[in-house]
Amino acid sequence: MNGFYADKQAAAAVRPEVLEAMLPFFTENFGNPQSLHSVGQKAARALQTAREQLARLLNCQPEEIIFVSSGSEANNLAVKGLALANQARGKQIVVSAIEHVSVLKAARFLEKLGFKTVQVPVDSYGLVDVGKVAEAITPDTVLVSVMMANNEVGTIEPVAEIASLCRSKGILFHSDAVAVVGNIQVDVRAIGLDALSLAADQFGGPKGAAALFLKKGTKITPLIDGGVQESNRRAGTENVPAIVGLGRAAELAMMEMDKKGQRLARLRDRLISGVLTRLDEVILTGHPERRLPHHASFCVKFVEGEAMLLGLDLEGIQVASGSACTSKSLRTSHVLTAMGLDPAVAQGSLVLTLLDGTREEQVDYFLEKFPPVVRRLREMSPLYTRFLEEKKDVHR
Amino acid sequence: MYTDKVMEHFMHPRNVGTIPDADGVGEVGNPVCGDMMTFYIKVKDGRLEDVKFQTFGCGAAIAVSSLVSEMAKGKTLDEAMKITNQQVAEELGGLPPHKMHCSNLGADALHKAIENYLEKQNRQRPEGGGEEKKSQDKEAHFHCPFCDYTLPENAQLCGHCQIRLIRCEHCGEYNREKDETCRHCGAGLV
Ligand code: FES
């Protein structure tokens, strides 16, 4: 047993097969894909292979992939690039209230340029209501952006329904699928997406490689102007080693995803039911069934997330939290707030994302160590003392 | 992120608990991140015979309250009123900039408990009390409420994230220009 790292969403090791594929592109195959000579062309071929590997995973054409540097860049490119290039169609953007900040802030940027943003609310599970999206759409709507699954609460959103709604109205639809691609099947054709964001570091690939799927024929304004890379849609010398890694990771994900997902979902359920039976006054955040296979998230009442995170770290367990104290801006997570959670309850946020290789004994180790960490903090908590007193009063 | 001393107090906090027949109780809520600290004191012959606390907050908040309780125990009321947030942060070997507000909680809660005791005794609060001290600490450092960038005394704009700033007239902390109430002390902003 060497601890339990359950913060895959923040970072995970690059898979050895992926690293192996990447290494030659740091050294002997150092070429620039834009160079016409043979050294450059070798790199260009590698880039093309990666594009094909990713296209197979998403069920799209290789030309529909734009490589970028991060999920945030993909989201920025989608929201800003699609809105700007298609503003003749309208100047209103519809997003969900629980989008990643890179979507929300990109929309805010557009507001300064005269666009209007409408945020669609979510229910207490963090689910976006398709009817509410329909209500938010006006003749002026140019773009709808709703994530495929939320990274903080794991809820999988009804993007196929939203996509068909948008298609029927001739509105562009983008989905941030950073938390999803490589973990569960995503078929951009079957869903009917115009654009989708993904990042390699969420499925065994390196940091620094991500992509935007953009349906053929869709107009987009680049964020970075310069050379002709990525068919004039993203200038700058390509990060060849990282993109090669992305491609290889996509290939591996395609082969293993289903089996791995089933295994992780079992461990996730063991973890969730284990926590809920061992501790009182804990709520599962996000949807109980419609959730990512590797994702478990809770709010533990009367304690604060950062304190739990530190306490667990001392036991060799690494997790994340969306509490205000954990964020450097000291603001409560907009996701938990949008789900209607009381701010004091949201302070007890804990997010676990399981690595591919997570073992059952690690989950059990967590289940053994977690309750004492919570108990210790609750004994220190004025809110818990008050809760116990009120409970006594009720019983009297 | 935290010093060894902070972690040590976080792991083994001193004086956790309540005092059912306390002579004074002080509770402060943290308007910045919504946390809470409660101090209980027992006073004998003008000295803090016992100090206990409970905290709902981050690791820094727990360490700060533990240290404050330790520093206060055995002190006269006057001495205890002179414990400043700055001292607490220094004793802990420093806190990350965005955690400095947690150190404000600790001394404030203790001072409130002492004030509560004095009120009960119907006496004046001792000279050189917490309020003056508080304004002294404030001179130390200011940080942008959004990006933690260190700000000069009279900033109107954060040099890092370019947010327009306004200082709270009540507690002196920086807020965003459009805020209506101070995110540190809750006072209205003009
Ligand atoms: S108590 Fe919230 S950041 Fe310290």
Coordinates of C-alpha atoms and ligand atoms in Angstrom, one line a residue:
Chain A
M1 CA 0.0 0.0 0.0
N2 CA 1.5 3.3 -1.0
G3 CA -1.2 5.8 -0.2
F4 CA -4.1 6.8 -2.3
Y5 CA -3.8 9.5 -4.9
A6 CA -7.4 10.5 -5.8
D7 CA -6.9 13.8 -7.7
K8 CA -6.6 12.5 -11.2
Q9 CA -8.3 15.6 -12.5
A10 CA -5.6 17.9 -11.2
A11 CA -2.8 15.7 -12.6
A12 CA -1.9 12.1 -13.3
A13 CA 1.2 10.3 -14.5
V14 CA 1.8 10.1 -18.2
R15 CA 1.4 6.5 -19.2
P16 CA 4.6 4.7 -20.0
E17 CA 3.5 3.8 -23.5
V18 CA 2.7 7.4 -24.1
L19 CA 6.0 8.7 -22.8
E20 CA 7.8 6.2 -24.9
A21 CA 6.0 7.5 -28.0
M22 CA 6.8 11.0 -27.1
L23 CA 10.5 10.7 -26.2
P24 CA 12.0 10.6 -29.7
F25 CA 10.3 13.9 -30.6
F26 CA 12.3 15.7 -28.0
T27 CA 15.6 14.5 -29.4
E28 CA 16.2 12.7 -32.7
N29 CA 12.9 13.7 -34.3
F30 CA 13.1 17.3 -33.3
G31 CA 11.8 18.7 -36.6
N32 CA 9.3 21.5 -37.2
P33 CA 6.3 20.2 -39.0
Q34 CA 6.2 23.3 -41.1
S35 CA 9.7 22.7 -42.6
L36 CA 9.7 21.3 -46.1
H37 CA 12.8 19.2 -45.6
S38 CA 12.8 15.6 -44.6
V39 CA 13.4 16.3 -40.9
G40 CA 10.4 18.6 -40.8
Q41 CA 8.3 16.2 -42.7
K42 CA 8.9 13.4 -40.2
A43 CA 7.4 15.6 -37.5
A44 CA 4.6 16.6 -39.9
R45 CA 3.8 12.9 -40.3
A46 CA 3.8 12.3 -36.6
L47 CA 1.4 15.2 -36.2
Q48 CA -0.9 13.7 -38.8
T49 CA -0.8 10.3 -37.1
A50 CA -1.9 12.0 -33.8
R51 CA -4.7 13.8 -35.6
E52 CA -5.9 10.5 -37.0
Q53 CA -5.7 8.7 -33.7
L54 CA -7.7 11.4 -32.0
A55 CA -10.2 11.6 -34.8
R56 CA -10.9 7.9 -34.4
L57 CA -11.6 8.3 -30.7
L58 CA -14.1 11.1 -31.4
N59 CA -15.5 9.6 -34.6
C60 CA -14.7 12.7 -36.7
Q61 CA -12.4 13.7 -39.6
P62 CA -8.7 14.4 -38.8
E63 CA -9.1 17.9 -40.4
E64 CA -11.7 18.6 -37.8
I65 CA -9.1 18.6 -35.0
I66 CA -7.3 21.8 -33.9
F67 CA -4.5 21.1 -31.5
V68 CA -4.1 23.7 -28.7
S69 CA -2.2 23.9 -25.4
S70 CA -4.8 23.3 -22.7
G71 CA -8.5 22.6 -22.1
S72 CA -8.8 26.3 -21.1
E73 CA -7.4 27.3 -24.5
A74 CA -9.8 25.0 -26.3
N75 CA -12.7 26.5 -24.4
N76 CA -11.6 30.1 -25.0
L77 CA -11.1 29.3 -28.7
A78 CA -14.5 27.8 -28.9
V79 CA -16.5 30.5 -27.1
K80 CA -14.7 33.5 -28.3
G81 CA -13.7 32.2 -31.7
L82 CA -17.2 30.9 -32.6
A83 CA -19.0 34.0 -31.3
L84 CA -16.8 36.4 -33.1
A85 CA -16.7 34.6 -36.4
N86 CA -20.5 34.1 -36.4
Q87 CA -21.7 37.3 -34.9
A88 CA -23.8 38.1 -38.0
R89 CA -26.1 35.4 -36.8
G90 CA -26.6 37.0 -33.3
K91 CA -24.9 38.3 -30.3
Q92 CA -26.4 36.3 -27.5
I93 CA -24.6 33.3 -25.8
V94 CA -26.2 30.7 -23.6
V95 CA -24.0 28.8 -21.1
S96 CA -24.8 26.7 -18.0
A97 CA -24.2 28.2 -14.6
I98 CA -21.7 25.4 -13.8
E99 CA -19.3 25.8 -16.7
H100 CA -15.6 25.8 -16.1
V101 CA -14.3 29.3 -15.5
S102 CA -12.5 29.3 -18.8
V103 CA -15.9 29.2 -20.5
L104 CA -17.6 31.7 -18.1
K105 CA -14.7 34.2 -18.3
A106 CA -14.5 33.9 -22.1
A107 CA -18.2 34.7 -22.2
R108 CA -17.6 37.7 -19.8
F109 CA -14.9 38.9 -22.2
L110 CA -17.4 38.8 -25.0
E111 CA -19.8 40.9 -23.0
K112 CA -17.3 43.8 -23.2
L113 CA -17.6 43.5 -27.0
G114 CA -21.3 43.9 -26.9
F115 CA -22.4 40.2 -26.6
K116 CA -24.9 39.1 -24.0
T117 CA -24.6 36.0 -21.9
V118 CA -27.5 34.1 -20.3
Q119 CA -26.6 31.5 -17.7
V120 CA -29.0 28.5 -17.5
P121 CA -29.5 27.3 -13.9
V122 CA -29.0 23.7 -12.8
D123 CA -31.0 21.5 -10.4
S124 CA -29.7 20.2 -7.1
Y125 CA -27.8 17.4 -8.9
G126 CA -26.0 19.8 -11.1
L127 CA -28.1 18.7 -14.1
V128 CA -28.9 21.2 -16.8
D129 CA -32.6 21.2 -17.8
V130 CA -32.9 21.1 -21.6
G131 CA -36.2 23.0 -21.3
K132 CA -34.4 25.9 -19.5
V133 CA -31.9 26.0 -22.4
A134 CA -34.8 26.2 -24.8
E135 CA -36.3 29.1 -22.8
A136 CA -33.0 30.9 -22.8
I137 CA -32.6 30.7 -26.6
T138 CA -33.7 33.8 -28.5
P139 CA -33.5 34.7 -32.2
D140 CA -30.3 36.5 -31.3
T141 CA -28.6 33.4 -29.9
V142 CA -25.4 32.5 -31.8
L143 CA -23.8 29.9 -29.5
V144 CA -24.8 27.5 -26.7
S145 CA -22.0 26.0 -24.6
V146 CA -22.8 23.3 -22.0
M147 CA -20.2 21.0 -20.6
M148 CA -20.5 17.2 -21.1
A149 CA -19.8 16.5 -17.5
N150 CA -19.0 18.7 -14.6
N151 CA -15.5 18.4 -13.1
E152 CA -16.5 19.3 -9.5
V153 CA -19.6 17.1 -9.1
G154 CA -19.2 14.6 -11.8
T155 CA -22.7 15.0 -13.2
I156 CA -23.1 14.0 -16.9
E157 CA -25.2 16.5 -18.8
P158 CA -27.8 15.8 -21.4
V159 CA -25.7 17.2 -24.2
A160 CA -27.3 15.1 -27.0
E161 CA -30.7 16.6 -26.3
I162 CA -29.2 20.1 -26.1
A163 CA -27.3 19.4 -29.4
S164 CA -30.5 18.4 -31.2
L165 CA -32.3 21.4 -29.8
C166 CA -29.6 23.7 -31.1
R167 CA -29.5 22.0 -34.5
S168 CA -33.2 22.4 -34.9
K169 CA -32.8 26.2 -34.4
G170 CA -29.6 26.6 -36.4
I171 CA -27.5 27.6 -33.4
L172 CA -23.9 26.5 -32.8
F173 CA -23.3 24.1 -29.9
H174 CA -20.0 23.7 -28.1
S175 CA -19.4 21.3 -25.2
D176 CA -16.5 21.3 -22.8
A177 CA -15.7 17.6 -22.6
V178 CA -12.3 17.9 -20.8
A179 CA -13.4 15.7 -17.9
V180 CA -15.0 13.2 -20.2
V181 CA -13.0 12.4 -23.4
G182 CA -10.8 9.4 -22.9
N183 CA -12.8 8.3 -19.9
I184 CA -16.1 7.4 -21.5
Q185 CA -17.1 7.1 -25.1
V186 CA -17.8 10.3 -26.9
D187 CA -19.0 10.2 -30.5
V188 CA -19.2 13.8 -31.8
R189 CA -21.2 12.7 -34.9
A190 CA -23.8 10.8 -32.9
I191 CA -24.2 13.6 -30.4
G192 CA -24.3 16.2 -33.2
L193 CA -21.7 18.7 -31.9
D194 CA -20.3 21.7 -33.6
A195 CA -17.3 22.0 -31.2
L196 CA -15.9 20.0 -28.3
S197 CA -12.9 20.7 -26.0
L198 CA -10.7 18.0 -24.6
A199 CA -7.3 17.7 -22.9
A200 CA -4.7 14.9 -23.0
D201 CA -3.8 15.1 -19.3
Q202 CA -7.2 13.7 -18.4
F203 CA -6.5 10.4 -20.0
G204 CA -2.9 9.4 -19.6
G205 CA -1.4 12.0 -21.9
P206 CA 0.9 14.9 -21.0
K207 CA 0.0 18.3 -19.9
G208 CA 0.3 20.9 -22.6
A209 CA -1.6 19.0 -25.3
A210 CA -5.3 19.6 -25.8
A211 CA -7.7 19.9 -28.8
L212 CA -10.8 21.5 -30.1
F213 CA -13.0 19.4 -32.4
L214 CA -14.6 21.8 -34.9
K215 CA -17.1 20.5 -37.3
K216 CA -16.1 20.9 -41.0
G217 CA -17.3 24.1 -42.5
T218 CA -17.8 25.9 -39.1
K219 CA -16.3 29.4 -39.1
I220 CA -14.0 30.3 -36.3
T221 CA -11.8 33.4 -35.5
P222 CA -8.4 32.3 -34.2
L223 CA -7.2 33.6 -30.8
I224 CA -3.5 33.5 -31.9
D225 CA -2.6 35.1 -35.2
G226 CA 0.5 34.2 -37.0
G227 CA 1.5 31.3 -39.2
V228 CA -0.6 28.7 -41.0
Q229 CA -0.4 26.0 -38.4
E230 CA -3.6 24.1 -37.7
S231 CA -5.0 25.3 -41.0
N232 CA -4.8 28.9 -40.0
R233 CA -6.8 28.4 -36.9
R234 CA -4.1 28.3 -34.3
A235 CA -0.7 29.9 -35.0
G236 CA 2.5 28.9 -33.3
T237 CA 5.0 26.1 -33.7
E238 CA 3.3 22.8 -32.8
N239 CA 4.2 21.1 -29.5
V240 CA 5.0 17.9 -31.4
P241 CA 6.1 15.6 -28.5
A242 CA 3.0 16.5 -26.4
I243 CA 0.7 16.1 -29.4
V244 CA 2.2 12.7 -30.3
G245 CA 1.5 11.8 -26.6
L246 CA -2.1 13.0 -27.0
G247 CA -2.5 10.8 -30.1
R248 CA -1.1 7.7 -28.4
A249 CA -3.2 8.3 -25.3
A250 CA -6.3 8.5 -27.4
E251 CA -5.4 5.3 -29.1
L252 CA -5.0 3.5 -25.8
A253 CA -8.1 5.0 -24.4
M254 CA -10.2 3.8 -27.3
M255 CA -9.1 0.2 -26.7
E256 CA -9.4 0.2 -22.9
M257 CA -12.0 2.8 -22.0
D258 CA -15.1 0.6 -21.6
K259 CA -13.5 -2.0 -19.4
K260 CA -11.7 0.5 -17.3
G261 CA -14.8 2.6 -16.9
Q262 CA -16.7 -0.4 -15.6
R263 CA -14.0 -1.2 -13.1
L264 CA -13.7 2.3 -11.9
A265 CA -17.4 2.7 -11.6
R266 CA -17.5 -0.2 -9.2
L267 CA -14.7 1.3 -7.1
R268 CA -16.5 4.6 -7.2
D269 CA -19.7 3.1 -5.9
R270 CA -17.9 1.2 -3.2
L271 CA -16.3 4.5 -2.2
I272 CA -19.6 6.5 -2.2
S273 CA -21.6 3.9 -0.3
G274 CA -18.7 3.4 2.1
V275 CA -18.5 7.1 2.9
L276 CA -22.3 7.5 3.2
T277 CA -22.7 4.5 5.6
R278 CA -19.7 5.4 7.8
L279 CA -20.4 9.1 8.3
D280 CA -23.6 11.0 9.3
E281 CA -24.4 14.4 7.8
V282 CA -22.5 13.9 4.5
I283 CA -24.1 14.4 1.2
L284 CA -23.1 13.1 -2.2
T285 CA -22.8 16.1 -4.6
G286 CA -23.8 15.6 -8.2
H287 CA -26.0 12.9 -9.7
P288 CA -26.0 9.5 -8.0
E289 CA -26.2 7.6 -11.3
R290 CA -25.4 10.0 -14.2
R291 CA -21.9 10.6 -13.1
L292 CA -18.3 10.1 -14.4
P293 CA -17.0 6.6 -13.6
H294 CA -14.0 7.8 -11.8
H295 CA -15.6 10.7 -9.9
A296 CA -16.9 10.8 -6.3
S297 CA -17.7 14.1 -4.6
F298 CA -19.2 15.0 -1.2
C299 CA -20.0 17.8 1.1
V300 CA -19.2 16.9 4.7
K301 CA -21.2 19.1 7.0
F302 CA -19.6 21.1 9.9
V303 CA -16.1 20.9 8.6
E304 CA -14.1 22.8 6.0
G305 CA -12.6 21.2 2.9
E306 CA -9.0 22.4 3.2
A307 CA -8.7 21.1 6.7
M308 CA -9.9 17.7 5.5
L309 CA -7.6 17.8 2.6
L310 CA -4.6 18.5 4.8
G311 CA -5.7 15.8 7.3
L312 CA -6.0 13.2 4.6
D313 CA -2.7 14.2 3.0
L314 CA -1.0 13.4 6.3
E315 CA -2.4 9.9 5.9
G316 CA -1.0 9.7 2.3
I317 CA -4.3 10.4 0.7
Q318 CA -4.6 13.2 -1.9
V319 CA -7.9 14.7 -2.8
A320 CA -9.4 18.0 -4.0
S321 CA -11.9 20.4 -2.6
G322 CA -14.1 23.2 -3.9
S323 CA -14.3 25.1 -0.6
A324 CA -13.8 28.8 -0.4
C325 CA -10.7 28.4 1.8
T326 CA -9.1 26.1 -0.7
S327 CA -9.5 28.5 -3.6
K328 CA -7.0 31.4 -3.6
S329 CA -9.8 33.8 -4.5
L330 CA -11.6 32.7 -1.3
R331 CA -14.8 32.3 -3.0
T332 CA -17.2 29.4 -2.7
S333 CA -17.3 27.2 -5.7
H334 CA -19.8 28.6 -8.3
V335 CA -20.8 25.1 -9.1
L336 CA -21.9 24.2 -5.6
T337 CA -23.6 27.6 -5.2
A338 CA -25.5 27.1 -8.5
M339 CA -26.7 23.7 -7.2
G340 CA -28.3 25.6 -4.3
L341 CA -26.0 24.3 -1.5
D342 CA -25.9 26.3 1.6
P343 CA -22.5 28.1 1.7
A344 CA -21.6 26.6 5.0
V345 CA -22.3 23.1 3.6
A346 CA -20.3 23.9 0.5
Q347 CA -17.3 24.6 2.7
G348 CA -17.1 20.9 3.4
S349 CA -16.6 20.0 -0.3
L350 CA -14.4 17.0 -1.1
V351 CA -13.7 15.8 -4.7
L352 CA -12.1 12.4 -5.5
T353 CA -11.1 11.4 -9.0
L354 CA -9.7 7.9 -9.3
L355 CA -6.6 7.1 -11.3
D356 CA -6.9 4.2 -13.8
G357 CA -4.8 2.0 -11.6
T358 CA -6.8 2.6 -8.4
R359 CA -7.1 -0.6 -6.4
E360 CA -9.9 -1.7 -4.1
E361 CA -7.6 -1.9 -1.1
Q362 CA -6.8 1.8 -1.6
V363 CA -10.5 2.7 -1.6
D364 CA -10.8 0.6 1.6
Y365 CA -7.8 2.4 3.1
F366 CA -9.5 5.7 2.4
L367 CA -12.7 4.4 4.0
E368 CA -10.7 3.5 7.1
K369 CA -8.8 6.8 7.4
F370 CA -11.4 9.3 6.4
P371 CA -13.9 9.0 9.3
P372 CA -11.3 9.7 12.0
V373 CA -10.1 12.8 10.0
V374 CA -13.7 14.1 9.9
R375 CA -14.4 13.2 13.5
R376 CA -11.3 15.0 14.7
L377 CA -12.3 18.2 12.8
R378 CA -15.9 18.0 13.9
E379 CA -14.8 17.8 17.5
M380 CA -13.1 21.1 16.9
S381 CA -16.1 22.7 15.1
P382 CA -18.4 25.1 16.7
L383 CA -21.0 24.3 14.1
Y384 CA -21.0 20.6 15.1
T385 CA -21.3 21.4 18.8
R386 CA -24.3 23.6 18.0
F387 CA -25.8 20.8 15.8
L388 CA -25.4 18.3 18.6
E389 CA -27.0 20.6 21.1
E390 CA -29.9 21.3 18.9
K391 CA -30.4 17.7 18.3
K392 CA -30.5 17.1 22.0
D393 CA -33.1 19.9 22.4
V394 CA -35.3 18.3 19.8
H395 CA -35.2 14.9 21.6
R396 CA -36.0 16.4 25.0
Chain B
M1 CA 2.2 25.9 1.5
Y2 CA 2.3 26.0 5.3
T3 CA 5.2 26.2 7.7
D4 CA 6.0 23.3 10.0
K5 CA 4.7 25.2 12.9
V6 CA 1.4 25.7 11.3
M7 CA 1.2 22.0 10.5
E8 CA 2.2 21.1 14.0
H9 CA -0.6 23.2 15.5
F10 CA -3.0 21.9 12.9
M11 CA -2.2 18.3 13.8
H12 CA -2.1 18.8 17.5
P13 CA -4.1 21.8 18.3
R14 CA -4.0 22.9 22.0
N15 CA -7.0 23.8 24.1
V16 CA -9.7 22.6 21.8
G17 CA -13.1 22.5 23.3
T18 CA -15.8 24.5 25.2
I19 CA -16.1 25.7 28.7
P20 CA -19.7 25.2 29.8
D21 CA -19.5 27.7 32.6
A22 CA -17.2 30.2 30.8
D23 CA -16.8 33.7 32.1
G24 CA -16.6 35.1 28.6
V25 CA -17.4 33.8 25.1
G26 CA -16.4 35.4 21.9
E27 CA -17.5 34.3 18.5
V28 CA -16.4 35.7 15.1
G29 CA -17.5 34.7 11.7
N30 CA -15.3 35.1 8.7
P31 CA -17.1 37.2 6.1
V32 CA -14.4 36.4 3.6
C33 CA -14.8 32.7 3.3
G34 CA -17.7 32.0 5.7
D35 CA -15.8 30.3 8.6
M36 CA -16.2 30.6 12.3
M37 CA -14.2 30.7 15.5
T38 CA -15.4 30.6 19.1
F39 CA -13.3 31.3 22.2
Y40 CA -14.2 30.5 25.8
I41 CA -12.3 32.0 28.7
K42 CA -12.1 31.4 32.5
V43 CA -10.8 34.4 34.4
K44 CA -9.2 34.3 37.9
D45 CA -7.6 37.3 39.6
G46 CA -7.5 39.2 36.4
R47 CA -5.7 36.4 34.6
L48 CA -6.9 34.0 31.9
E49 CA -6.9 30.8 33.9
D50 CA -8.3 28.8 31.0
V51 CA -8.8 29.3 27.3
K52 CA -10.6 27.0 25.0
F53 CA -11.6 27.3 21.4
Q54 CA -13.6 25.8 18.5
T55 CA -12.9 26.5 14.9
F56 CA -14.7 25.8 11.6
G57 CA -12.2 26.7 9.0
C58 CA -9.0 25.9 7.1
G59 CA -5.8 24.6 8.4
A60 CA -4.4 28.1 9.0
A61 CA -7.5 29.0 11.0
I62 CA -7.2 26.0 13.2
A63 CA -3.4 26.6 13.8
V64 CA -4.1 30.3 14.5
S65 CA -6.7 29.6 17.1
S66 CA -4.6 27.0 18.7
L67 CA -1.6 29.4 19.0
V68 CA -3.7 32.3 20.2
S69 CA -5.2 30.1 23.0
E70 CA -1.7 29.0 23.9
M71 CA -0.3 32.6 23.9
A72 CA -3.3 33.9 26.0
K73 CA -3.3 31.3 28.7
G74 CA -2.0 32.7 32.0
K75 CA -1.8 36.2 30.7
T76 CA -3.6 39.2 32.4
L77 CA -6.5 40.6 30.5
D78 CA -4.5 43.6 29.5
E79 CA -1.7 41.5 28.1
A80 CA -4.1 39.2 26.3
M81 CA -5.8 42.2 24.7
K82 CA -2.5 43.2 23.3
I83 CA -2.0 40.0 21.3
T84 CA -2.1 41.1 17.7
N85 CA -2.9 39.3 14.5
Q86 CA 0.5 40.2 13.2
Q87 CA 2.2 38.6 16.2
V88 CA 0.2 35.4 15.7
A89 CA 1.2 35.2 12.0
E90 CA 4.8 35.8 12.9
E91 CA 4.8 33.2 15.7
L92 CA 3.6 30.7 13.1
G93 CA 6.5 31.5 10.9
G94 CA 4.3 33.3 8.4
L95 CA 1.2 32.5 6.5
P96 CA 0.5 32.6 2.8
P97 CA -0.9 36.0 1.7
H98 CA -4.4 34.7 1.0
K99 CA -4.5 33.1 4.4
M100 CA -3.6 36.3 6.4
H101 CA -7.3 37.0 7.0
C102 CA -7.5 33.7 9.0
S103 CA -5.0 35.1 11.5
N104 CA -7.3 38.1 12.0
L105 CA -10.0 35.7 13.3
G106 CA -8.0 34.3 16.1
A107 CA -7.1 37.4 18.1
D108 CA -10.4 39.0 17.3
A109 CA -12.3 36.0 18.8
L110 CA -10.1 36.1 21.9
H111 CA -10.6 39.8 22.4
K112 CA -14.3 39.4 22.0
A113 CA -14.4 36.8 24.7
I114 CA -12.5 39.2 27.0
E115 CA -14.9 42.0 26.1
N116 CA -17.8 39.7 26.8
Y117 CA -16.4 39.0 30.2
L118 CA -15.8 42.7 31.0
E119 CA -19.3 43.5 29.9
K120 CA -20.6 40.9 32.2
Q121 CA -18.5 42.4 35.0
N122 CA -19.8 45.8 33.9
R123 CA -16.4 47.2 33.8
Q124 CA -14.6 49.4 31.3
R125 CA -12.3 47.6 28.9
P126 CA -8.7 48.0 29.8
E127 CA -6.5 50.7 28.2
G128 CA -4.7 50.0 25.0
G129 CA -7.3 47.5 23.9
G130 CA -7.6 45.6 20.8
E131 CA -9.0 48.2 18.5
E132 CA -5.8 50.3 18.5
K133 CA -3.6 47.3 18.0
K134 CA -5.8 46.3 15.2
S135 CA -5.2 49.4 13.2
Q136 CA -1.4 48.9 13.7
D137 CA -1.4 45.5 12.2
K138 CA -3.2 46.7 9.2
E139 CA -0.3 48.8 8.2
A140 CA 1.7 45.7 7.5
H141 CA 0.6 44.3 4.1
F142 CA -2.3 44.6 1.7
H143 CA -3.2 42.0 -0.8
C144 CA -5.5 42.1 -3.8
P145 CA -8.7 40.3 -2.7
F146 CA -8.8 38.5 -6.1
C147 CA -5.2 37.6 -7.0
D148 CA -3.3 38.1 -3.8
Y149 CA -0.9 40.4 -5.4
T150 CA 0.8 42.6 -2.7
L151 CA -0.6 46.1 -2.9
P152 CA 0.9 49.5 -1.8
E153 CA -0.9 51.6 0.8
N154 CA -3.0 53.6 -1.6
A155 CA -3.7 51.4 -4.6
Q156 CA -6.7 52.1 -6.7
L157 CA -6.0 49.4 -9.2
C158 CA -4.4 46.0 -8.6
G159 CA -1.1 46.1 -10.6
H160 CA -1.5 42.4 -11.3
C161 CA -5.1 41.6 -12.2
Q162 CA -6.1 45.2 -13.0
I163 CA -9.2 45.1 -10.8
R164 CA -10.4 48.5 -9.5
L165 CA -10.1 48.6 -5.8
I166 CA -11.6 50.5 -2.9
R167 CA -10.6 50.5 0.7
C168 CA -13.1 49.8 3.4
E169 CA -13.3 52.9 5.7
H170 CA -14.1 50.7 8.6
C171 CA -11.3 48.1 8.6
G172 CA -9.0 49.4 5.9
E173 CA -9.0 46.3 3.8
Y174 CA -9.2 46.3 0.0
N175 CA -12.4 45.4 -1.8
R176 CA -13.4 45.5 -5.4
E177 CA -14.8 48.9 -6.4
K178 CA -18.2 47.6 -7.2
D179 CA -18.6 45.7 -4.0
E180 CA -21.4 47.0 -1.7
T181 CA -20.2 45.6 1.5
C182 CA -16.7 44.9 2.8
R183 CA -15.8 41.2 2.3
H184 CA -13.6 41.4 5.5
C185 CA -15.7 43.2 8.1
G186 CA -19.1 43.4 6.4
A187 CA -19.3 47.2 6.7
G188 CA -21.0 49.1 3.9
L189 CA -18.8 50.6 1.3
V190 CA -19.2 54.1 -0.1
Ligands
FES1 S1 -10.7 30.0 7.4 FE1 -11.2 30.2 5.3 S2 -9.3 30.5 4.4 FE2 -8.8 30.2 6.5

